[in-house]
Amino acid sequence: MNLNLILALGATIVCLGLSSCTTITNYATDPDAPKSRKSATVTIETKQAAHWASGTNGSGKLRYRGRNYPFTVSAVGVGGNGVQSVDYKGDVYNLRRLSDFAGHYNGVRSGVTVGNGVVKARLKGDNGVIIYLIGESEGIANANGADSFVIKME
């Protein structure tokens, strides 16, 4: 059996017992959960490769005040093993103006992909913007880890 697959499955089993890994998109238990309604929505397509360190690259669309705004996303992080593509959908909170969306975000992700899977992520930006994501993934990967993201408007 492939070592990365063994590591991915083992880390996922361990992570399932840790509440911090399984509740990152649970608004009710998130201490930073916004108290207001969502400000916008996003769709993001990414490719990720990881072997204890990870790299992610992708693009997306922000739906804000009735208009779509394209952006790119890149990230480096720690944790995870394997290769996957993920199509995310998510909700954006605390976005007061469009210019607050671009910038630096820190986030955690959780999920496992063996063929197809689900990945959840929570990102918090320097401007106070919070993004909750859930995505359908394809590949073989353990996605449990933390990342530093940069979002740039196109």
PDB file of C-alpha atoms in Angstrom:
ATOM      1  CA  MET A   1       0.000   0.000   0.000  1.00  0.00           C
ATOM      2  CA  ASN A   2       1.237   3.516  -0.811  1.00  0.00           C
ATOM      3  CA  LEU A   3       2.917   5.240   2.167  1.00  0.00           C
ATOM      4  CA  ASN A   4       1.114   8.541   1.495  1.00  0.00           C
ATOM      5  CA  LEU A   5      -2.241   6.777   1.538  1.00  0.00           C
ATOM      6  CA  ILE A   6      -1.384   5.086   4.839  1.00  0.00           C
ATOM      7  CA  LEU A   7      -0.297   8.429   6.319  1.00  0.00           C
ATOM      8  CA  ALA A   8      -3.402  10.196   4.998  1.00  0.00           C
ATOM      9  CA  LEU A   9      -5.752   7.614   6.473  1.00  0.00           C
ATOM     10  CA  GLY A  10      -3.879   7.454   9.787  1.00  0.00           C
ATOM     11  CA  ALA A  11      -3.786  11.226  10.227  1.00  0.00           C
ATOM     12  CA  THR A  12      -7.454  11.497   9.364  1.00  0.00           C
ATOM     13  CA  ILE A  13      -8.420   8.873  11.937  1.00  0.00           C
ATOM     14  CA  VAL A  14      -6.404  10.739  14.583  1.00  0.00           C
ATOM     15  CA  CYS A  15      -7.885  14.073  13.510  1.00  0.00           C
ATOM     16  CA  LEU A  16     -11.462  12.812  13.702  1.00  0.00           C
ATOM     17  CA  GLY A  17     -11.013  12.523  17.460  1.00  0.00           C
ATOM     18  CA  LEU A  18      -9.948  16.159  17.801  1.00  0.00           C
ATOM     19  CA  SER A  19     -12.729  18.732  17.974  1.00  0.00           C
ATOM     20  CA  SER A  20     -10.521  21.437  16.441  1.00  0.00           C
ATOM     21  CA  CYS A  21     -10.224  19.381  13.268  1.00  0.00           C
ATOM     22  CA  THR A  22     -13.878  18.506  12.901  1.00  0.00           C
ATOM     23  CA  THR A  23     -15.576  21.779  13.861  1.00  0.00           C
ATOM     24  CA  ILE A  24     -13.785  24.358  11.743  1.00  0.00           C
ATOM     25  CA  THR A  25     -16.961  25.149   9.829  1.00  0.00           C
ATOM     26  CA  ASN A  26     -19.337  24.837  12.768  1.00  0.00           C
ATOM     27  CA  TYR A  27     -20.439  28.442  13.245  1.00  0.00           C
ATOM     28  CA  ALA A  28     -22.051  27.739  16.615  1.00  0.00           C
ATOM     29  CA  THR A  29     -18.783  26.637  18.253  1.00  0.00           C
ATOM     30  CA  ASP A  30     -16.415  28.998  16.441  1.00  0.00           C
ATOM     31  CA  PRO A  31     -15.385  31.810  18.853  1.00  0.00           C
ATOM     32  CA  ASP A  32     -14.797  34.125  15.885  1.00  0.00           C
ATOM     33  CA  ALA A  33     -18.119  33.297  14.221  1.00  0.00           C
ATOM     34  CA  PRO A  34     -19.698  36.459  12.838  1.00  0.00           C
ATOM     35  CA  LYS A  35     -22.850  37.677  14.529  1.00  0.00           C
ATOM     36  CA  SER A  36     -24.177  39.253  11.339  1.00  0.00           C
ATOM     37  CA  ARG A  37     -25.607  37.890   8.088  1.00  0.00           C
ATOM     38  CA  LYS A  38     -23.240  36.786   5.365  1.00  0.00           C
ATOM     39  CA  SER A  39     -21.835  39.589   3.239  1.00  0.00           C
ATOM     40  CA  ALA A  40     -21.072  37.633   0.068  1.00  0.00           C
ATOM     41  CA  THR A  41     -20.475  34.183  -1.397  1.00  0.00           C
ATOM     42  CA  VAL A  42     -17.466  32.646  -3.144  1.00  0.00           C
ATOM     43  CA  THR A  43     -16.624  29.794  -5.465  1.00  0.00           C
ATOM     44  CA  ILE A  44     -12.992  28.697  -5.664  1.00  0.00           C
ATOM     45  CA  GLU A  45     -11.223  26.045  -7.750  1.00  0.00           C
ATOM     46  CA  THR A  46      -7.848  24.935  -6.361  1.00  0.00           C
ATOM     47  CA  LYS A  47      -5.059  22.430  -6.892  1.00  0.00           C
ATOM     48  CA  GLN A  48      -3.098  21.317  -3.829  1.00  0.00           C
ATOM     49  CA  ALA A  49       0.024  19.237  -3.347  1.00  0.00           C
ATOM     50  CA  ALA A  50       1.344  18.316   0.079  1.00  0.00           C
ATOM     51  CA  HIS A  51       3.974  16.229   1.786  1.00  0.00           C
ATOM     52  CA  TRP A  52       3.998  17.684   5.321  1.00  0.00           C
ATOM     53  CA  ALA A  53       4.272  21.117   3.684  1.00  0.00           C
ATOM     54  CA  SER A  54       1.597  22.184   1.212  1.00  0.00           C
ATOM     55  CA  GLY A  55       1.133  24.484  -1.732  1.00  0.00           C
ATOM     56  CA  THR A  56      -2.196  25.610  -3.167  1.00  0.00           C
ATOM     57  CA  ASN A  57      -3.009  27.605  -6.263  1.00  0.00           C
ATOM     58  CA  GLY A  58      -6.374  28.544  -7.727  1.00  0.00           C
ATOM     59  CA  SER A  59      -8.931  31.070  -8.828  1.00  0.00           C
ATOM     60  CA  GLY A  60     -12.408  32.054  -7.829  1.00  0.00           C
ATOM     61  CA  LYS A  61     -15.332  34.414  -8.012  1.00  0.00           C
ATOM     62  CA  LEU A  62     -16.655  36.622  -5.261  1.00  0.00           C
ATOM     63  CA  ARG A  63     -20.390  37.382  -5.494  1.00  0.00           C
ATOM     64  CA  TYR A  64     -20.789  40.727  -3.704  1.00  0.00           C
ATOM     65  CA  ARG A  65     -23.706  43.172  -3.902  1.00  0.00           C
ATOM     66  CA  GLY A  66     -25.101  41.525  -7.018  1.00  0.00           C
ATOM     67  CA  ARG A  67     -21.863  41.449  -9.017  1.00  0.00           C
ATOM     68  CA  ASN A  68     -19.156  38.837  -9.646  1.00  0.00           C
ATOM     69  CA  TYR A  69     -15.501  39.695  -9.028  1.00  0.00           C
ATOM     70  CA  PRO A  70     -12.753  37.294 -10.173  1.00  0.00           C
ATOM     71  CA  PHE A  71      -9.722  36.670  -7.969  1.00  0.00           C
ATOM     72  CA  THR A  72      -6.731  34.375  -7.602  1.00  0.00           C
ATOM     73  CA  VAL A  73      -5.653  32.531  -4.480  1.00  0.00           C
ATOM     74  CA  SER A  74      -2.317  31.021  -3.503  1.00  0.00           C
ATOM     75  CA  ALA A  75      -1.209  29.465  -0.246  1.00  0.00           C
ATOM     76  CA  VAL A  76       1.622  27.734   1.542  1.00  0.00           C
ATOM     77  CA  GLY A  77       1.037  25.653   4.607  1.00  0.00           C
ATOM     78  CA  VAL A  78       1.905  22.789   6.898  1.00  0.00           C
ATOM     79  CA  GLY A  79       0.259  19.415   7.192  1.00  0.00           C
ATOM     80  CA  GLY A  80      -1.258  17.009   4.767  1.00  0.00           C
ATOM     81  CA  ASN A  81      -0.036  14.511   2.203  1.00  0.00           C
ATOM     82  CA  GLY A  82      -1.042  13.847  -1.371  1.00  0.00           C
ATOM     83  CA  VAL A  83      -2.414  15.661  -4.398  1.00  0.00           C
ATOM     84  CA  GLN A  84      -5.969  16.892  -4.913  1.00  0.00           C
ATOM     85  CA  SER A  85      -8.150  19.388  -6.697  1.00  0.00           C
ATOM     86  CA  VAL A  86     -10.947  21.017  -4.715  1.00  0.00           C
ATOM     87  CA  ASP A  87     -14.001  22.965  -5.892  1.00  0.00           C
ATOM     88  CA  TYR A  88     -15.116  25.103  -2.940  1.00  0.00           C
ATOM     89  CA  LYS A  89     -18.311  27.032  -2.267  1.00  0.00           C
ATOM     90  CA  GLY A  90     -18.523  29.306   0.706  1.00  0.00           C
ATOM     91  CA  ASP A  91     -19.910  32.208   2.661  1.00  0.00           C
ATOM     92  CA  VAL A  92     -18.113  35.475   3.401  1.00  0.00           C
ATOM     93  CA  TYR A  93     -18.692  37.494   6.563  1.00  0.00           C
ATOM     94  CA  ASN A  94     -17.586  40.944   7.760  1.00  0.00           C
ATOM     95  CA  LEU A  95     -16.955  42.235   4.215  1.00  0.00           C
ATOM     96  CA  ARG A  96     -17.786  45.932   4.508  1.00  0.00           C
ATOM     97  CA  ARG A  97     -16.279  47.049   1.183  1.00  0.00           C
ATOM     98  CA  LEU A  98     -14.851  45.237  -1.837  1.00  0.00           C
ATOM     99  CA  SER A  99     -11.298  46.404  -1.114  1.00  0.00           C
ATOM    100  CA  ASP A 100     -11.344  44.462   2.195  1.00  0.00           C
ATOM    101  CA  PHE A 101     -11.562  41.114   0.367  1.00  0.00           C
ATOM    102  CA  ALA A 102      -8.075  41.021  -1.182  1.00  0.00           C
ATOM    103  CA  GLY A 103      -5.203  40.383   1.189  1.00  0.00           C
ATOM    104  CA  HIS A 104      -3.614  37.911   3.558  1.00  0.00           C
ATOM    105  CA  TYR A 105      -5.640  35.155   5.251  1.00  0.00           C
ATOM    106  CA  ASN A 106      -4.768  32.417   7.711  1.00  0.00           C
ATOM    107  CA  GLY A 107      -6.785  29.248   7.734  1.00  0.00           C
ATOM    108  CA  VAL A 108      -7.226  25.660   8.806  1.00  0.00           C
ATOM    109  CA  ARG A 109      -8.520  22.827   6.657  1.00  0.00           C
ATOM    110  CA  SER A 110      -9.813  19.345   7.329  1.00  0.00           C
ATOM    111  CA  GLY A 111     -10.687  16.446   5.093  1.00  0.00           C
ATOM    112  CA  VAL A 112      -9.559  13.313   3.337  1.00  0.00           C
ATOM    113  CA  THR A 113      -9.752  12.441  -0.333  1.00  0.00           C
ATOM    114  CA  VAL A 114      -9.487   8.919  -1.688  1.00  0.00           C
ATOM    115  CA  GLY A 115     -10.889   9.289  -5.180  1.00  0.00           C
ATOM    116  CA  ASN A 116     -13.565  11.788  -4.105  1.00  0.00           C
ATOM    117  CA  GLY A 117     -13.997  13.522  -0.771  1.00  0.00           C
ATOM    118  CA  VAL A 118     -15.003  16.621   1.140  1.00  0.00           C
ATOM    119  CA  VAL A 119     -12.694  19.343   2.454  1.00  0.00           C
ATOM    120  CA  LYS A 120     -13.743  22.082   4.895  1.00  0.00           C
ATOM    121  CA  ALA A 121     -11.812  25.265   5.565  1.00  0.00           C
ATOM    122  CA  ARG A 122     -12.089  28.453   7.596  1.00  0.00           C
ATOM    123  CA  LEU A 123     -10.080  31.529   6.600  1.00  0.00           C
ATOM    124  CA  LYS A 124      -9.664  34.756   8.548  1.00  0.00           C
ATOM    125  CA  GLY A 125      -8.242  37.816   6.811  1.00  0.00           C
ATOM    126  CA  ASP A 126      -6.193  40.717   8.111  1.00  0.00           C
ATOM    127  CA  ASN A 127      -9.169  43.004   7.375  1.00  0.00           C
ATOM    128  CA  GLY A 128     -11.469  40.941   9.623  1.00  0.00           C
ATOM    129  CA  VAL A 129     -13.141  39.115   6.738  1.00  0.00           C
ATOM    130  CA  ILE A 130     -14.020  35.488   7.525  1.00  0.00           C
ATOM    131  CA  ILE A 131     -14.638  32.854   4.841  1.00  0.00           C
ATOM    132  CA  TYR A 132     -16.179  29.443   5.539  1.00  0.00           C
ATOM    133  CA  LEU A 133     -15.648  26.930   2.720  1.00  0.00           C
ATOM    134  CA  ILE A 134     -16.780  23.411   1.914  1.00  0.00           C
ATOM    135  CA  GLY A 135     -15.487  21.693  -1.178  1.00  0.00           C
ATOM    136  CA  GLU A 136     -15.732  18.570  -3.239  1.00  0.00           C
ATOM    137  CA  SER A 137     -12.271  17.083  -3.775  1.00  0.00           C
ATOM    138  CA  GLU A 138     -10.686  14.662  -6.206  1.00  0.00           C
ATOM    139  CA  GLY A 139      -7.369  12.851  -5.793  1.00  0.00           C
ATOM    140  CA  ILE A 140      -5.606  11.091  -2.943  1.00  0.00           C
ATOM    141  CA  ALA A 141      -4.836  13.347   0.006  1.00  0.00           C
ATOM    142  CA  ASN A 142      -5.060  14.029   3.705  1.00  0.00           C
ATOM    143  CA  ALA A 143      -5.965  17.724   3.779  1.00  0.00           C
ATOM    144  CA  ASN A 144      -5.605  18.312   7.526  1.00  0.00           C
ATOM    145  CA  GLY A 145      -3.402  21.337   8.106  1.00  0.00           C
ATOM    146  CA  ALA A 146      -3.017  25.097   8.291  1.00  0.00           C
ATOM    147  CA  ASP A 147      -2.266  27.601   5.545  1.00  0.00           C
ATOM    148  CA  SER A 148      -1.333  31.191   4.875  1.00  0.00           C
ATOM    149  CA  PHE A 149      -3.312  32.478   1.864  1.00  0.00           C
ATOM    150  CA  VAL A 150      -3.023  35.494  -0.407  1.00  0.00           C
ATOM    151  CA  ILE A 151      -6.095  36.600  -2.348  1.00  0.00           C
ATOM    152  CA  LYS A 152      -5.606  39.035  -5.253  1.00  0.00           C
ATOM    153  CA  MET A 153      -8.404  40.637  -7.230  1.00  0.00           C
ATOM    154  CA  GLU A 154      -8.033  40.325 -11.003  1.00  0.00           C
TER     155      GLU A 154
END
